[in-house]
Amino acid sequence: MLFQLLSEKAAQCSEKAAIIGERRTLTYGELYEEAVAVAAYLHSLSLSSGQLVILGIPPSPELHASLFGASALGMPSITVLPSGKLSSTVVDAQPAVAIGDAAFLAAAADRCPSLRYLIPWQRETGLQIRKSNKPFCRTKVFREENSFAVSSSGTTGEPKLYFRSAEMVVERSDLRAAAHEIRPDDVLLATRPYNNSVAINNQVVIPMLTGSSIVVHESFERFKLARSIEAQRVTMLLAAPFFYETLASIPKSETLDFSSVRLCVAGGAPLAPQVAHAFQERFGLTIHQWYAGSHIHPVFLFNAEGPPESVGHMNGTFPARILGENDEILEPREIGQIAFHLPGMSEKWRRSLETNPSRRGEYLYSGDLGRADNSGYIYVVGRKSVIIKVGGNRVEPAEVENVLRRHPQVREALVFGRATGSADQIVEAMVEASGEVREASLLRYCAQHLDAYKCPRRITITDRLPRNEQGKISRRIPE
């Protein structure tokens, strides 16, 4: 299915730039030819549908060719994070093929006894595959076949591995492309590691559906990314909040022209108001929030024109409500769980969600807490599962984190509950300082802005909070 999309685009716009890399650019016609070469070589090894391919290639034209080449055979592929580490979930999935540089292949061979073939890639010369005389004739992949394996964020521990069918990724990507009105003349920028579903949707499938171009970089360096936005006239940024925070931190002495950008969208993690403000002040661009989740596919919220802190209106493509403990609809400003109302959806989406484990009755439950304003715009407050219980009261970490972030010497904050040996917990915090600050000062600040039971008992000050390789703050409780 995905290979068919590439084939169609190659026929429609063969000379148009598809993948703009650091070392070379591939047109749609050239991308198709390289994907065919990968598929033919894998086919010559007698590999078949369902066998997993692990890719240790950095974001590049060769990575895209490998993804589409494996998909042509119905072989799901997963891209390993830049560190090259193989999680136990990848090893347990018993991959048959690994593609990457010498160091990656050696590590993969050592950890994965199931590997049958190792295919070298070199930065200077690309994929080391010989031309196959065995004809590759499979031109259709069934919609239900798995095309990609993706990892969860892993913020709370070992990442989980999920398999995604061609039908699912195309369906989700098509919805997002329509919501953002992506056009063939758009130029996107790859901003995420390719091991997660958002990156696959935004950076692999959406360009193919819309005939747009994608700019890719082999490493995440803020000046390099900023310069490429300017040089390649990037029109659309679909990124995690950490990306915008990184760009906003570029000194104002560096002159940058982002006038080509027509839309900035943040998703995957809460967007701190100070990050949105700093980015807007630095580049004159508003960041719009996107809210979705693998467990509630395909529903989403998108804030196209509401208050910047909102994730979207409750009466969007997928109607949402804020529900109380007894599934009652709450009044504006009351905090409850964000849930999507199935009877308000089209019959197609209702049918697709019938067996979703997050469904209960007429609602699909997100697991996130939120509130709505008087105009119907929804604001995410935090995860229901991370609520801290103190003396019979419920403390939402996001509320305390937002207070700490407003302190002038705090860049970022992480709040968590610490067990006390009883049913109760105590509130603790870690903050990423942007200037000279003491714990006593922060404790007094919290006491001025929070109820006593919500105030942290201890605050640890650090230069940088623990983050995973996607830039998300890790919620694994420090020892």
Coordinates of C-alpha atoms in Angstrom, one line a residue:
M1 CA 0.0 0.0 0.0
L2 CA 2.8 2.5 0.9
F3 CA 4.9 1.3 -1.9
Q4 CA 2.0 1.8 -4.3
L5 CA 1.7 5.4 -3.0
L6 CA 5.4 6.0 -3.8
S7 CA 4.9 4.4 -7.2
E8 CA 2.0 6.7 -8.0
K9 CA 3.9 9.8 -6.9
A10 CA 6.9 8.8 -8.9
A11 CA 4.7 8.6 -12.0
Q12 CA 3.0 11.9 -11.2
C13 CA 5.9 14.1 -10.2
S14 CA 9.1 12.2 -11.0
E15 CA 11.4 15.2 -11.0
K16 CA 10.1 16.9 -7.8
A17 CA 12.3 16.8 -4.7
A18 CA 11.1 14.2 -2.3
I19 CA 13.9 13.9 0.3
I20 CA 16.3 16.7 0.8
G21 CA 19.3 15.4 2.7
E22 CA 22.6 16.8 3.9
R23 CA 24.6 15.0 1.3
R24 CA 22.1 14.6 -1.6
T25 CA 18.5 15.1 -2.6
L26 CA 16.3 12.4 -4.1
T27 CA 13.5 13.2 -6.4
Y28 CA 10.3 11.1 -6.3
G29 CA 11.5 9.1 -9.3
E30 CA 14.9 8.5 -7.7
L31 CA 13.4 7.5 -4.4
Y32 CA 11.2 5.0 -6.1
E33 CA 14.2 3.5 -8.0
E34 CA 16.3 3.1 -4.7
A35 CA 13.3 1.6 -2.9
V36 CA 12.9 -0.9 -5.7
A37 CA 16.6 -1.8 -5.4
V38 CA 16.2 -2.4 -1.7
A39 CA 13.1 -4.5 -2.2
A40 CA 14.7 -6.5 -4.9
Y41 CA 17.8 -7.2 -2.8
L42 CA 15.7 -8.3 0.2
H43 CA 13.6 -10.5 -2.1
S44 CA 16.8 -12.1 -3.5
L45 CA 17.7 -13.2 0.1
S46 CA 14.4 -15.1 0.2
L47 CA 13.0 -12.8 2.9
S48 CA 9.2 -12.5 3.1
S49 CA 6.3 -10.7 4.5
G50 CA 6.2 -10.3 8.3
Q51 CA 9.9 -10.6 9.0
L52 CA 11.2 -7.5 10.9
V53 CA 14.0 -5.2 9.6
I54 CA 15.9 -3.0 12.1
L55 CA 17.4 0.2 10.7
G56 CA 20.5 1.8 12.3
I57 CA 20.6 4.5 9.6
P58 CA 20.4 8.2 10.5
P59 CA 17.7 10.4 8.9
S60 CA 18.7 10.4 5.3
P61 CA 17.5 9.6 1.8
E62 CA 18.8 6.0 2.3
L63 CA 16.6 5.6 5.4
H64 CA 13.5 6.5 3.4
A65 CA 14.5 4.2 0.6
S66 CA 15.0 1.4 3.1
L67 CA 11.6 2.0 4.8
F68 CA 9.7 1.9 1.5
G69 CA 11.8 -1.0 0.1
A70 CA 11.0 -3.2 3.2
S71 CA 7.3 -2.1 3.0
A72 CA 7.1 -3.3 -0.6
L73 CA 7.7 -6.8 0.7
G74 CA 5.3 -6.5 3.6
M75 CA 8.3 -6.5 6.0
P76 CA 7.8 -4.2 9.0
S77 CA 10.8 -2.0 9.9
I78 CA 11.8 -0.1 13.0
T79 CA 14.4 2.6 13.1
V80 CA 16.6 2.5 16.2
L81 CA 17.2 5.7 18.1
P82 CA 20.4 7.8 17.4
S83 CA 22.2 6.1 20.3
G84 CA 22.0 2.8 18.4
K85 CA 20.9 1.0 21.5
L86 CA 18.6 -2.0 21.0
S87 CA 15.9 -2.3 23.6
S88 CA 14.8 -5.8 24.8
T89 CA 11.5 -5.3 23.1
V90 CA 13.3 -5.1 19.7
V91 CA 15.4 -8.1 20.5
D92 CA 12.3 -10.1 21.6
A93 CA 10.6 -9.3 18.3
Q94 CA 13.3 -11.5 16.6
P95 CA 14.4 -9.3 13.7
A96 CA 15.6 -11.1 10.6
V97 CA 17.6 -8.2 9.0
A98 CA 19.7 -5.3 10.2
I99 CA 20.9 -2.4 8.1
G100 CA 23.4 0.2 9.4
D101 CA 27.0 1.1 9.8
A102 CA 29.7 -1.4 11.0
A103 CA 29.4 -0.5 14.7
F104 CA 25.6 -0.9 14.7
L105 CA 25.7 -4.2 12.8
A106 CA 28.3 -5.6 15.3
A107 CA 26.1 -4.6 18.3
A108 CA 23.0 -5.9 16.6
A109 CA 24.6 -9.3 15.8
D110 CA 25.8 -9.6 19.4
R111 CA 22.3 -8.9 20.8
C112 CA 20.0 -10.5 18.3
P113 CA 20.5 -14.2 17.6
S114 CA 17.6 -14.2 15.3
L115 CA 19.4 -12.0 12.7
R116 CA 20.0 -13.8 9.4
Y117 CA 21.4 -10.9 7.3
L118 CA 23.5 -7.8 8.0
I119 CA 23.4 -5.1 5.3
P120 CA 26.1 -2.4 5.5
W121 CA 25.5 1.3 5.1
Q122 CA 28.3 3.9 5.0
R123 CA 27.8 7.7 5.2
E124 CA 30.0 8.3 2.2
T125 CA 28.7 5.6 -0.2
G126 CA 25.2 4.8 1.1
L127 CA 23.7 1.3 1.1
Q128 CA 26.0 -1.6 0.2
I129 CA 23.7 -3.8 -1.7
R130 CA 24.5 -5.6 -4.9
K131 CA 22.1 -5.5 -7.8
S132 CA 19.8 -8.5 -7.8
N133 CA 19.1 -10.6 -10.9
K134 CA 16.1 -12.1 -9.1
P135 CA 13.1 -10.1 -10.4
F136 CA 11.1 -8.2 -7.8
C137 CA 7.5 -8.5 -8.9
R138 CA 5.4 -7.9 -5.8
T139 CA 3.7 -4.6 -6.4
K140 CA 0.9 -4.8 -3.8
V141 CA 1.0 -5.0 -0.1
F142 CA -2.3 -5.9 1.7
R143 CA -3.8 -3.1 3.8
E144 CA -3.7 -5.2 7.0
E145 CA -0.1 -6.2 6.7
N146 CA 2.3 -4.5 9.2
S147 CA 4.5 -1.9 7.6
F148 CA 6.2 -0.4 10.6
A149 CA 7.2 -1.2 14.2
V150 CA 7.2 1.8 16.4
S151 CA 8.3 2.5 20.0
S152 CA 6.4 4.2 22.8
S153 CA 8.0 7.3 24.3
G154 CA 9.5 5.3 27.1
T155 CA 9.2 8.1 29.6
T156 CA 8.4 5.7 32.5
G157 CA 10.7 2.9 31.6
E158 CA 11.5 0.3 28.9
P159 CA 9.8 1.3 25.6
K160 CA 7.0 -0.8 24.3
L161 CA 6.9 -2.0 20.7
Y162 CA 3.8 -1.6 18.6
F163 CA 3.2 -2.8 15.0
R164 CA 1.3 -0.5 12.6
S165 CA -0.4 -1.7 9.5
A166 CA -0.2 0.3 6.2
E167 CA -3.9 1.0 6.5
M168 CA -3.5 2.5 10.0
V169 CA -0.5 4.8 9.2
V170 CA -2.1 6.0 5.9
E171 CA -5.4 6.7 7.6
R172 CA -3.9 8.7 10.4
S173 CA -1.5 10.6 8.1
D174 CA -4.4 11.5 5.8
L175 CA -6.4 12.9 8.7
R176 CA -3.5 15.0 9.9
A177 CA -2.6 16.2 6.4
A178 CA -6.2 17.4 5.9
A179 CA -6.3 19.1 9.3
H180 CA -3.1 21.1 8.5
E181 CA -4.0 21.6 4.9
I182 CA -0.7 20.3 3.6
R183 CA -0.1 21.0 -0.1
P184 CA 2.3 19.7 -2.7
D185 CA 4.3 23.0 -2.6
D186 CA 5.0 22.6 1.2
V187 CA 8.4 21.8 2.5
L188 CA 8.5 19.9 5.8
L189 CA 11.3 19.4 8.2
A190 CA 12.1 16.1 10.0
T191 CA 12.2 17.0 13.7
R192 CA 11.8 13.6 15.5
P193 CA 13.6 10.3 15.7
Y194 CA 12.1 7.8 13.2
N195 CA 11.3 5.2 15.9
N196 CA 7.9 6.6 16.9
S197 CA 4.6 6.6 15.1
V198 CA 4.3 10.4 14.9
A199 CA 7.6 10.6 13.0
I200 CA 6.5 7.9 10.6
N201 CA 3.2 9.7 10.0
N202 CA 4.7 13.2 9.6
Q203 CA 8.0 12.5 8.0
V204 CA 7.4 9.4 5.8
V205 CA 3.8 9.0 4.9
I206 CA 2.4 12.6 4.9
P207 CA 4.9 13.8 2.3
M208 CA 4.1 10.8 0.1
L209 CA 0.3 11.4 0.4
T210 CA 0.6 15.1 -0.4
G211 CA 3.5 15.2 -2.8
S212 CA 5.4 17.6 -0.6
S213 CA 9.1 17.6 0.2
I214 CA 10.8 16.7 3.5
V215 CA 14.2 18.0 4.7
V216 CA 16.2 15.5 6.8
H217 CA 19.3 15.9 8.9
E218 CA 21.6 13.1 10.2
S219 CA 21.9 14.7 13.6
F220 CA 19.9 17.1 15.8
E221 CA 21.8 20.3 16.0
R222 CA 19.9 23.5 16.6
F223 CA 22.0 25.8 14.4
K224 CA 22.0 23.3 11.6
L225 CA 18.2 22.9 11.8
A226 CA 17.6 26.6 12.0
R227 CA 19.8 27.3 9.0
S228 CA 18.0 24.6 6.9
I229 CA 14.6 26.2 7.7
E230 CA 16.0 29.4 6.2
A231 CA 18.0 27.8 3.3
Q232 CA 15.3 25.3 2.2
R233 CA 12.4 27.7 2.7
V234 CA 10.6 25.2 5.0
T235 CA 6.9 26.0 5.3
M236 CA 5.7 23.7 8.0
L237 CA 7.1 22.6 11.4
L238 CA 5.4 19.5 13.1
A239 CA 7.4 19.0 16.2
A240 CA 7.6 18.2 19.9
P241 CA 7.8 21.2 22.4
F242 CA 11.4 20.4 23.0
F243 CA 12.2 21.4 19.4
Y244 CA 10.7 24.8 19.7
E245 CA 12.4 25.3 23.1
T246 CA 15.7 24.5 21.4
L247 CA 15.2 26.9 18.5
A248 CA 14.0 29.7 20.9
S249 CA 17.2 29.4 22.9
I250 CA 19.3 30.5 19.8
P251 CA 20.9 33.8 20.7
K252 CA 19.2 36.8 19.1
S253 CA 22.6 37.9 17.8
E254 CA 22.1 35.1 15.2
T255 CA 20.0 36.5 12.4
L256 CA 17.5 34.0 11.1
D257 CA 14.8 34.3 8.5
F258 CA 11.8 32.0 9.2
S259 CA 9.4 34.0 7.0
S260 CA 8.7 30.9 4.8
V261 CA 7.1 29.1 7.7
R262 CA 3.3 29.2 7.5
L263 CA 2.4 26.7 10.3
C264 CA 4.0 25.5 13.5
V265 CA 2.3 22.6 15.4
A266 CA 3.4 21.1 18.7
G267 CA 2.4 17.7 20.0
G268 CA 3.5 14.6 21.9
A269 CA 4.0 16.5 25.2
P270 CA 2.6 19.6 27.0
L271 CA 3.7 22.9 25.5
A272 CA 4.9 25.2 28.3
P273 CA 3.5 28.7 27.9
Q274 CA 6.9 30.2 28.4
V275 CA 8.2 28.1 25.5
A276 CA 5.4 29.3 23.2
H277 CA 6.0 32.9 24.2
A278 CA 9.7 32.7 23.7
F279 CA 9.4 31.2 20.3
Q280 CA 6.7 33.7 19.2
E281 CA 8.9 36.6 20.5
R282 CA 12.0 35.3 18.8
F283 CA 10.5 34.4 15.4
G284 CA 7.1 36.0 15.3
L285 CA 5.4 32.6 14.8
T286 CA 2.5 31.1 16.9
I287 CA 2.7 27.5 17.9
H288 CA -0.6 25.6 17.5
Q289 CA -1.2 22.5 19.7
W290 CA -2.1 19.0 18.5
Y291 CA -3.4 16.3 20.9
A292 CA -3.6 12.6 20.1
G293 CA -2.3 9.2 21.3
S294 CA -1.6 5.7 19.9
H295 CA -4.1 4.2 22.3
I296 CA -6.9 6.3 21.1
H297 CA -6.2 6.2 17.3
P298 CA -7.5 7.8 15.2
V299 CA -9.0 10.6 17.3
F300 CA -7.3 13.9 17.8
L301 CA -7.8 17.6 18.8
F302 CA -6.1 20.4 16.9
N303 CA -6.1 24.0 18.0
A304 CA -6.2 25.9 14.7
E305 CA -7.3 29.3 16.0
G306 CA -8.2 29.2 19.7
P307 CA -6.2 30.4 22.8
P308 CA -2.5 29.2 22.5
E309 CA -2.7 27.1 25.7
S310 CA -5.6 25.1 24.3
V311 CA -5.3 21.8 22.4
G312 CA -8.5 22.4 20.5
H313 CA -12.2 22.8 20.6
M314 CA -14.5 20.1 22.0
N315 CA -16.6 20.2 18.9
G316 CA -13.9 19.4 16.3
T317 CA -13.6 16.5 13.9
F318 CA -13.8 14.1 17.0
P319 CA -16.1 15.6 19.6
A320 CA -14.7 15.6 23.1
R321 CA -16.0 16.1 26.6
I322 CA -14.7 16.6 30.2
L323 CA -16.1 13.8 32.4
G324 CA -16.3 13.4 36.2
E325 CA -15.7 10.3 38.3
N326 CA -19.2 9.1 37.5
D327 CA -19.0 9.8 33.8
E328 CA -21.0 13.0 34.1
I329 CA -20.2 16.0 31.9
L330 CA -18.5 18.6 34.0
E331 CA -19.0 22.4 33.9
P332 CA -16.5 24.7 32.4
R333 CA -13.2 25.1 34.4
E334 CA -13.9 21.8 36.3
I335 CA -11.1 19.3 36.0
G336 CA -12.0 15.8 34.7
Q337 CA -10.9 13.1 32.2
I338 CA -10.8 14.0 28.5
A339 CA -13.1 11.6 26.6
F340 CA -14.2 11.4 23.0
H341 CA -18.0 11.1 22.3
L342 CA -18.5 8.2 19.9
P343 CA -22.2 9.0 18.9
G344 CA -20.9 12.4 17.6
M345 CA -18.5 10.7 15.2
S346 CA -19.1 9.4 11.7
E347 CA -20.1 5.8 11.3
K348 CA -16.7 4.9 9.9
W349 CA -14.8 6.0 13.0
R350 CA -17.4 4.6 15.4
R351 CA -16.9 1.2 13.8
S352 CA -13.2 1.4 14.0
L353 CA -13.3 2.2 17.7
E354 CA -15.8 -0.5 18.8
T355 CA -13.1 -2.9 20.1
N356 CA -10.7 -0.2 21.5
P357 CA -9.8 -1.1 25.1
S358 CA -10.1 2.5 26.1
R359 CA -13.8 2.6 25.2
R360 CA -16.4 2.5 27.8
G361 CA -20.1 2.9 26.8
E362 CA -20.4 6.0 24.6
Y363 CA -16.9 7.4 25.3
L364 CA -13.3 6.7 24.4
Y365 CA -11.2 7.7 27.4
S366 CA -7.9 9.3 26.9
G367 CA -6.4 8.8 30.4
D368 CA -5.6 12.5 30.5
L369 CA -7.1 15.1 32.8
G370 CA -8.3 18.4 31.3
R371 CA -10.7 21.3 31.6
A372 CA -12.8 23.3 29.2
D373 CA -13.4 27.1 29.1
N374 CA -16.7 28.8 28.5
S375 CA -16.1 28.8 24.8
G376 CA -15.5 25.0 24.6
Y377 CA -11.7 25.1 24.2
I378 CA -10.0 22.2 26.0
Y379 CA -6.8 22.4 28.1
V380 CA -4.7 19.4 29.2
V381 CA -3.9 19.4 32.9
G382 CA -2.0 16.1 33.2
R383 CA -2.2 12.3 33.3
K384 CA -4.8 10.7 35.5
S385 CA -2.3 8.0 36.4
V386 CA 0.2 10.3 37.9
I387 CA -2.1 11.9 40.5
I388 CA -0.4 12.3 43.9
K389 CA -2.5 11.5 46.9
V390 CA -1.8 13.6 50.0
G391 CA -3.9 13.4 53.1
G392 CA -7.0 12.4 51.2
N393 CA -6.5 15.2 48.7
R394 CA -5.5 14.8 45.0
V395 CA -2.5 16.8 43.7
E396 CA -2.1 17.1 39.9
P397 CA 1.7 17.3 39.2
A398 CA 1.1 19.6 36.1
E399 CA -0.5 22.3 38.3
V400 CA 2.5 22.4 40.6
E401 CA 4.9 22.2 37.6
N402 CA 3.2 25.2 36.0
V403 CA 3.6 27.3 39.1
L404 CA 7.3 26.4 39.4
R405 CA 7.8 27.2 35.7
R406 CA 6.5 30.8 36.3
H407 CA 9.4 31.4 38.6
P408 CA 11.9 33.7 36.8
Q409 CA 14.9 31.4 37.5
V410 CA 13.2 28.1 36.5
R411 CA 13.3 26.8 33.0
E412 CA 11.5 23.5 33.5
A413 CA 10.0 21.4 36.4
L414 CA 9.2 17.8 37.2
V415 CA 6.8 17.0 40.1
F416 CA 6.2 13.5 41.5
G417 CA 4.9 11.7 44.5
R418 CA 7.2 10.0 46.9
A419 CA 5.9 7.0 48.9
T420 CA 6.0 7.3 52.7
G421 CA 5.3 3.8 53.7
S422 CA 1.6 4.4 54.2
A423 CA -1.2 5.1 51.7
D424 CA -0.1 8.7 51.6
Q425 CA 2.6 10.3 49.5
I426 CA 4.6 13.5 49.8
V427 CA 5.1 16.0 46.9
E428 CA 8.6 16.4 45.6
A429 CA 10.0 18.4 42.7
M430 CA 13.1 18.7 40.5
V431 CA 13.7 22.0 38.6
E432 CA 16.0 22.9 35.8
A433 CA 17.4 26.3 36.7
S434 CA 18.0 29.1 34.3
G435 CA 19.7 31.3 36.9
E436 CA 20.9 31.4 40.5
V437 CA 18.2 30.1 42.8
R438 CA 17.9 28.3 46.2
E439 CA 15.5 25.6 47.4
A440 CA 14.3 27.8 50.2
S441 CA 13.3 30.6 47.7
L442 CA 11.4 28.1 45.6
L443 CA 9.6 26.6 48.6
R444 CA 8.4 30.1 49.6
Y445 CA 7.3 30.8 46.1
C446 CA 5.2 27.6 46.0
A447 CA 3.7 28.5 49.4
Q448 CA 2.6 31.9 48.0
H449 CA 0.8 30.3 45.0
L450 CA -0.4 26.9 46.1
D451 CA -2.6 25.3 48.8
A452 CA -0.4 23.9 51.6
Y453 CA -1.0 20.2 50.7
K454 CA 0.1 20.8 47.1
C455 CA 3.4 22.4 48.0
P456 CA 6.6 20.3 47.5
R457 CA 8.3 19.2 50.7
R458 CA 11.6 19.0 48.9
I459 CA 12.9 20.6 45.6
T460 CA 16.1 19.4 43.9
I461 CA 17.8 22.0 41.7
T462 CA 19.7 20.8 38.6
D463 CA 21.2 22.2 35.4
R464 CA 19.2 19.8 33.3
L465 CA 16.3 17.4 34.0
P466 CA 16.6 13.8 32.8
R467 CA 15.2 13.5 29.2
N468 CA 14.9 10.6 26.8
E469 CA 16.3 10.7 23.3
Q470 CA 13.2 12.4 21.9
G471 CA 13.6 15.3 24.2
K472 CA 10.7 14.4 26.6
I473 CA 11.3 14.8 30.3
S474 CA 11.5 11.3 31.9
R475 CA 8.9 10.7 34.6
R476 CA 10.9 7.8 36.1
I477 CA 11.0 8.8 39.8
P478 CA 14.6 9.6 40.9
E479 CA 16.0 7.5 43.8

